[in-house]
Short mmCIF file of C-alpha atoms in Angstrom, two decimals:
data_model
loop_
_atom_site.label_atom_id
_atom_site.label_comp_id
_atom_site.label_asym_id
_atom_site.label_seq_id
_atom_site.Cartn_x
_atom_site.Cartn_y
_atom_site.Cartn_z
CA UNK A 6 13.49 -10.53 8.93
CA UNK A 7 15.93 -11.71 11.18
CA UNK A 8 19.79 -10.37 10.91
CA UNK A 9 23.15 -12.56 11.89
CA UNK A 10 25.00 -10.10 14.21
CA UNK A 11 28.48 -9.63 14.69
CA UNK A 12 30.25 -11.07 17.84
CA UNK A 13 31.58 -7.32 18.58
CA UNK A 14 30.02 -4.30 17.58
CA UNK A 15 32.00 -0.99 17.24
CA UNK A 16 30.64 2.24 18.38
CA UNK A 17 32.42 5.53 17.71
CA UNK A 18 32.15 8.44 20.36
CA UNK A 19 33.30 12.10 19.23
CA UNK A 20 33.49 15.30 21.03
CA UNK A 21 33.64 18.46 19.66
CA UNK A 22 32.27 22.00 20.36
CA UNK A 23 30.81 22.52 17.19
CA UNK A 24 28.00 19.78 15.71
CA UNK A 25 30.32 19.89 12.51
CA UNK A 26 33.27 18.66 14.09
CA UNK A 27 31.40 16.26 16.18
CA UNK A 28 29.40 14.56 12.93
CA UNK A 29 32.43 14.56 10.48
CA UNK A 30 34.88 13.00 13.24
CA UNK A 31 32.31 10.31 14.48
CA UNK A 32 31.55 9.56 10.64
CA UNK A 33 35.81 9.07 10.17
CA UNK A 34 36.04 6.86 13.44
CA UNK A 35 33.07 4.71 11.47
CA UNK A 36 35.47 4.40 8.39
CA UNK A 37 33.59 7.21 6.45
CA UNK A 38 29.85 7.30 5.53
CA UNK A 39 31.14 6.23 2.21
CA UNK A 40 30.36 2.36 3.32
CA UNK A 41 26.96 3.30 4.37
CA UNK A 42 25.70 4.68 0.71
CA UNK A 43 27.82 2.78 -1.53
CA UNK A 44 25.62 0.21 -2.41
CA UNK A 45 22.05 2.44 -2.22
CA UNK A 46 20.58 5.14 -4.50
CA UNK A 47 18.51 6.66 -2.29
CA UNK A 48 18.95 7.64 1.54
CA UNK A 49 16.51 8.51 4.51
CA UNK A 50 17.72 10.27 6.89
CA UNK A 51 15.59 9.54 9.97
CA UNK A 52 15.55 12.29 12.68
CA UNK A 53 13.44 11.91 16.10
CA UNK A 54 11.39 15.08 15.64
CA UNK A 55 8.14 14.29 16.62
CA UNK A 56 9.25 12.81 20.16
CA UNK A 57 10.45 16.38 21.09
CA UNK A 58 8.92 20.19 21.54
CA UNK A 59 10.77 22.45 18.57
CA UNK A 60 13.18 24.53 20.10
CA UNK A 61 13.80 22.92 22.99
CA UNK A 62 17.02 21.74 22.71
CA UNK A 63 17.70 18.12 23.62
CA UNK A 64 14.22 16.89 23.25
CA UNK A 65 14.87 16.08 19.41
CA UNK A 66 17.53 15.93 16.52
CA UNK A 67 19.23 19.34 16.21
CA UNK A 68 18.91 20.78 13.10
CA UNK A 69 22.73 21.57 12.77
CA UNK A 70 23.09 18.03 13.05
CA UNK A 71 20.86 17.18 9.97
CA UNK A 72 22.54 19.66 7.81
CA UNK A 73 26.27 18.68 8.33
CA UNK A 74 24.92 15.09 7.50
CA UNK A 75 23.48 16.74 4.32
CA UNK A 76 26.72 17.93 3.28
CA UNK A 77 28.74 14.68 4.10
CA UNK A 78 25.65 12.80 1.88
CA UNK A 79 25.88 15.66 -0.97
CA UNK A 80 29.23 14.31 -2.92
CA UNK A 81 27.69 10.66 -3.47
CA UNK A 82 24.68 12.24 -5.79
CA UNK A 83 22.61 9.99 -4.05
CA UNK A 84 18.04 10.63 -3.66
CA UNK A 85 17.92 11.95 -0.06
CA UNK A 86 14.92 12.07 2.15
CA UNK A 87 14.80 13.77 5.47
CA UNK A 88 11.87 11.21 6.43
CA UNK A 89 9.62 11.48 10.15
CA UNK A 90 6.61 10.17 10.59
CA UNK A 91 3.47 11.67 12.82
CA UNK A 92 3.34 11.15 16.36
CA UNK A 93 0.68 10.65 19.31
CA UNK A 94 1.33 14.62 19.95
CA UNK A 95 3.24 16.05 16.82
CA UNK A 96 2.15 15.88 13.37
CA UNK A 97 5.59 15.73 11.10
CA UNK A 98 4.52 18.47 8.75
CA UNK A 99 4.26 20.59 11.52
CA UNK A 100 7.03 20.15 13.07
CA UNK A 101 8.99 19.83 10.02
CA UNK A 102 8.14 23.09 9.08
CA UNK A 103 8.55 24.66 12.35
CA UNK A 104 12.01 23.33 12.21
CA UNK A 105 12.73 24.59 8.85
CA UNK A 106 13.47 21.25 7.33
CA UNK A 107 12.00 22.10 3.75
CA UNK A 108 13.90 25.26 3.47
CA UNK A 109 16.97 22.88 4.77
CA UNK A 110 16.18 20.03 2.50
CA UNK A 111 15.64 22.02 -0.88
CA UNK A 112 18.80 23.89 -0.32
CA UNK A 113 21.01 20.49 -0.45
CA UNK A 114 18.69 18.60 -3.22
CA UNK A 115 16.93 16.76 -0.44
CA UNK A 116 12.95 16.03 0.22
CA UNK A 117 11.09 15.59 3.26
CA UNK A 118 8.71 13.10 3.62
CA UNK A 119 6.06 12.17 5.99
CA UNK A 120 6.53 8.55 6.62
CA UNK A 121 2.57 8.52 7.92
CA UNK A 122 1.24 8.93 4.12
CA UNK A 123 1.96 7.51 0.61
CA UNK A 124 3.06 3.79 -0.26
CA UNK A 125 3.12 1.18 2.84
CA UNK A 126 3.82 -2.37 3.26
CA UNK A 127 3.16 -4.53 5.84
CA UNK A 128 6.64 -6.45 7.11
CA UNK A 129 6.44 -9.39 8.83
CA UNK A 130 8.14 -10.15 12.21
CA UNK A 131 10.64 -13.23 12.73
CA UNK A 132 10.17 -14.96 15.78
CA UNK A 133 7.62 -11.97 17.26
CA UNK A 134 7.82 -10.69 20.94
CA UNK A 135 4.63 -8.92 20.37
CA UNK A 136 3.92 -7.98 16.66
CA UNK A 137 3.81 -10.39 14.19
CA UNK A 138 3.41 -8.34 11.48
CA UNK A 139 4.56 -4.19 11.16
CA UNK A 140 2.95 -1.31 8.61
CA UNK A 141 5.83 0.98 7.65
CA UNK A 142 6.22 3.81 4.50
CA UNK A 143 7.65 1.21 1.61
CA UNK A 144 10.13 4.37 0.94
CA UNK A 145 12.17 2.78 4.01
CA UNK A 146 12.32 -0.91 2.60
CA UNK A 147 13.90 0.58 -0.72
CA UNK A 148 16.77 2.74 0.72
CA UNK A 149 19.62 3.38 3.22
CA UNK A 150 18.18 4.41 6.78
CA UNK A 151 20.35 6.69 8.65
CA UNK A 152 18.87 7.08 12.05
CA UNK A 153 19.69 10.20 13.49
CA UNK A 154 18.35 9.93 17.30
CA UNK A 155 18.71 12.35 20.06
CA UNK A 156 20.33 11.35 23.19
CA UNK A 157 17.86 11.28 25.67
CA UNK A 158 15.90 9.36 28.95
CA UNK A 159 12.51 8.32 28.55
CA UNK A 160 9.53 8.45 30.88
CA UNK A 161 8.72 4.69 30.17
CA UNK A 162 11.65 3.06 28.76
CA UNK A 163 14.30 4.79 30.44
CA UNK A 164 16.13 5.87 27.33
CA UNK A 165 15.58 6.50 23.95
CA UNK A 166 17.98 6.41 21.17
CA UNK A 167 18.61 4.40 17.82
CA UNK A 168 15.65 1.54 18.61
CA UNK A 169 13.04 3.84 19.65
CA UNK A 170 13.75 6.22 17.06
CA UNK A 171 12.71 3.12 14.96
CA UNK A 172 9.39 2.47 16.55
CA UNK A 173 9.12 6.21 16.01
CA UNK A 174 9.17 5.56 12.31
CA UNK A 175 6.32 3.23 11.72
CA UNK A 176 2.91 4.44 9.61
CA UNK A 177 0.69 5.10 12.17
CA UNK A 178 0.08 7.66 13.94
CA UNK A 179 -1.15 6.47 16.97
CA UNK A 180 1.88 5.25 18.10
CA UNK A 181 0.79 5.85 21.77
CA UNK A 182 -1.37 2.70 21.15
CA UNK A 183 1.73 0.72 21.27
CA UNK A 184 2.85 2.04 23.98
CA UNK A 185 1.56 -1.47 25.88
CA UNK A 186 3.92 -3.53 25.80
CA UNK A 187 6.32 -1.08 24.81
CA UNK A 188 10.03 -2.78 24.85
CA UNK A 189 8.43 -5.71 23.48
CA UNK A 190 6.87 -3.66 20.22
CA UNK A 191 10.72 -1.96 19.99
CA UNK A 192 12.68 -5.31 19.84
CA UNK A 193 9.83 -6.21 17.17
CA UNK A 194 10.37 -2.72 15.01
CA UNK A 195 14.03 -3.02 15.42
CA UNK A 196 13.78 -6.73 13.67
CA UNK A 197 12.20 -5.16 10.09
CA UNK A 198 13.29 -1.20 10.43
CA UNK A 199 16.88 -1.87 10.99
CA UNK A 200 19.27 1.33 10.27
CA UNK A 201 22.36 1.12 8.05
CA UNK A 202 24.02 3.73 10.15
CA UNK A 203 23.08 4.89 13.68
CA UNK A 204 24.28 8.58 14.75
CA UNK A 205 22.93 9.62 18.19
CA UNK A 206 22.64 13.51 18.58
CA UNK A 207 24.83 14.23 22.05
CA UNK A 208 25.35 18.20 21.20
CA UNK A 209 22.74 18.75 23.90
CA UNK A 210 21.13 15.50 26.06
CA UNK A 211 18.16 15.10 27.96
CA UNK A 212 19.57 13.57 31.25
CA UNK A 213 16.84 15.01 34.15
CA UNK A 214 13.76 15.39 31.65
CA UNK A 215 9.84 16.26 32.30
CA UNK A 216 6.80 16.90 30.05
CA UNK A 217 6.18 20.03 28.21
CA UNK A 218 3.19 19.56 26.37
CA UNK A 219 3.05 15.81 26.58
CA UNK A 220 6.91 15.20 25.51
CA UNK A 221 9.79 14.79 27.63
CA UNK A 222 12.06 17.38 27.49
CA UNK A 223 15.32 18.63 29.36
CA UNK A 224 14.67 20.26 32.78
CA UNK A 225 17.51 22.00 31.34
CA UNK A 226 18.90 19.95 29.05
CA UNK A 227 22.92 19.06 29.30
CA UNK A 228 25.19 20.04 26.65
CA UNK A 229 27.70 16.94 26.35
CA UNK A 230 29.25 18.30 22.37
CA UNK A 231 28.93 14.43 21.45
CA UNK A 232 27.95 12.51 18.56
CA UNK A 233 28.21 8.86 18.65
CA UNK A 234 28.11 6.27 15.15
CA UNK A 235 27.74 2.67 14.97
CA UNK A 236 25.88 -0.12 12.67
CA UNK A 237 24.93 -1.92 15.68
CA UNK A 238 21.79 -0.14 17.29
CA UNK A 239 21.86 -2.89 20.16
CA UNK A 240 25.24 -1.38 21.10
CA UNK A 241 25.05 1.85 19.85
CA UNK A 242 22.09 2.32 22.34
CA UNK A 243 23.75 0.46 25.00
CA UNK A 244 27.01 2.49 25.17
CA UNK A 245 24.50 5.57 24.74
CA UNK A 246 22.58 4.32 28.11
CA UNK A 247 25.86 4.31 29.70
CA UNK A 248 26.37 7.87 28.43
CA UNK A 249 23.50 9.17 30.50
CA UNK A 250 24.96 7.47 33.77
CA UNK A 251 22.28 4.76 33.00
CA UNK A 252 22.89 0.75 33.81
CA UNK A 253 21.64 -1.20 30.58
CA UNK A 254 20.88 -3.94 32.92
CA UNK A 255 17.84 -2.52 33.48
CA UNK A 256 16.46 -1.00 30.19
CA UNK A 257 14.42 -3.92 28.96
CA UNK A 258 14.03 -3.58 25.52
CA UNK A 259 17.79 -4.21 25.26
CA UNK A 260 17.76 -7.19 27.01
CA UNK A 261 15.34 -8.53 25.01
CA UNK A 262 17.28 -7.80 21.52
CA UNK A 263 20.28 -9.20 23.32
CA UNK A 264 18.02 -12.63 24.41
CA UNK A 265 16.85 -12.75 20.53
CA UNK A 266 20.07 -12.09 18.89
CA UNK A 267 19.09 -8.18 17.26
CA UNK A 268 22.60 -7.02 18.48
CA UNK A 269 25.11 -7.16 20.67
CA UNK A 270 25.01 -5.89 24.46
CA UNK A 271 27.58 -7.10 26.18
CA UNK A 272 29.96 -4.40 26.92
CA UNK A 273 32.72 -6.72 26.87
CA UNK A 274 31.87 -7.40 22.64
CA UNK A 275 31.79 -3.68 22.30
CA UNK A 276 34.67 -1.98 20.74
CA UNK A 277 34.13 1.58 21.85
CA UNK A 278 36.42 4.38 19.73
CA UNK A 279 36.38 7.73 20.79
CA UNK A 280 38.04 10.70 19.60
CA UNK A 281 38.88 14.01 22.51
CA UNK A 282 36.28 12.10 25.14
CA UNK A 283 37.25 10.24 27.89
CA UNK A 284 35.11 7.07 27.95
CA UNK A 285 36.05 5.27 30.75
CA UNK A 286 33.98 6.40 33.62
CA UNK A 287 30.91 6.12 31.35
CA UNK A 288 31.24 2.56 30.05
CA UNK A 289 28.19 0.23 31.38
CA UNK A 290 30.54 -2.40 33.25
CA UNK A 291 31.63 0.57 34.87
CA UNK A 292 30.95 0.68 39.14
CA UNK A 293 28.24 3.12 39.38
CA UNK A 294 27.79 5.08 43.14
#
């Protein structure tokens, strides 16, 4: 499935020391997460989990994150599904549990699901980098994603954020199989798996990162108190890249979306919001040293 893209994307930036404050004010700058569920009845809520080590903060979605996002979803009496699928090193129940996410999710009316198992279709890929065709849990073709990434580098793509968080939702487990041709296989994901709402998890960031049991984690991680919202995930993850004192020149997989039209990247068609954080020295056009 191929999307027509806005000419400007807006991307909303929120600082606060609390992950309350930082969720509910990025969600206002968006225009309220009212817009996102309106015209859904169910919702999954897609954390990175299984691309970090629990309890290492930084290397995946903070679980104070998830639950204010709970409470903003509880008023709309909407299905909810706190939905990750297994990993190359983490199985989702696992970590799921180690996290406390079904204690979590049954005290807001929420399930978790493992996006590995049940119902699956098999989407097919417009105008395919690399996979013409991608297996995903049907559960995500039939509701509202929210993908709730962690802000973070990457061994092998440089970054991760909203897109990979994406590739880190398809049905198989063996994701690490993909792993050739990489940016190519995210720009495909990205085309069929495309979030209604992207919220990258700043509270604590993974700028200097190494492997702790085959995941990158922080070597420590950096506590930046931001959450950042857009609809765009081209742009969300390009201002995001520019968070981490990256140059989104040279992360590929978001020149290719740019080249095929997934979203915008231009930082000059990015409308960047931001409420008690000083964006300026952080912005990708920006001279680096």
């Amino acid at each position: 499935m191929n999307h027509v893209i806005d000419k400007k994307a807006r991307v909303c930036i929120a600082k606060s020391t609390s992950a309350a404050g930082a969720v509910a004010s990025a969600l206002n700058l968006m225009g309220g997460i009212e817009t996102v569920v309106a015209r859904h009845s169910s919702i999954v809520i897609k954390p990175n989990f299984c691309g970090g080590v629990p309890g290492e903060r930084g290397s995946h979605t903070s679980v104070a994150v998830i639950e204010v996002l709970l409470q903003q979803l509880a008023p709309f009496k909407k299905t909810v599904y706190i939905g990750e699928a297994d990993g190359s090193f983490n199985w989702a129940d696992e970590v799921c549990t180690a996290l406390g996410m079904y204690d979590l999710a049954k005290h807001y009316g929420a399930q978790v699901v493992n996006l590995s198992r049940g119902p699956s279709v098999e989407l097919t890929v417009g105008q395919p980098l690399a996979l013409k065709t991608v297996r995903v849990a049907r559960l995500l073709t039939e509701s509202a994603i929210i993908s709730v990434a962690a802000l973070k580098t990457h061994p092998w793509t440089g970054v991760t954020f909203s897109m990979k968080n994406m590739f880190g939702a398809i049905y198989e487990q063996e994701k690490a199989m993909l792993h050739a041709g990489l940016d190519r296989n995210i720009v495909d994901i990205t085309k069929v798996l495309r979030p209604a709402l992207c919220l990258v998890d700043g509270i604590y960031a993974v700028k200097q990162g190494g492997f702790k049991y085959g995941v990158w984690v922080g070597c420590p991680p950096d506590r930046m108190d931001l959450v950042v919202a857009g609809h765009d995930p081209v742009a969300t993850d390009t201002v995001c890249t520019g968070l981490l004192g990256r140059n989104p020149a040279q992360v590929q997989y978001l020149e290719l979306a740019a080249a095929q039209n997934v979203g915008v990247k231009d930082p000059a068609q990015i409308e960047v919001t931001t409420d008690n954080f000083n964006y300026q020295k952080y912005r990708p056009d920006h001279p680096r040293a």
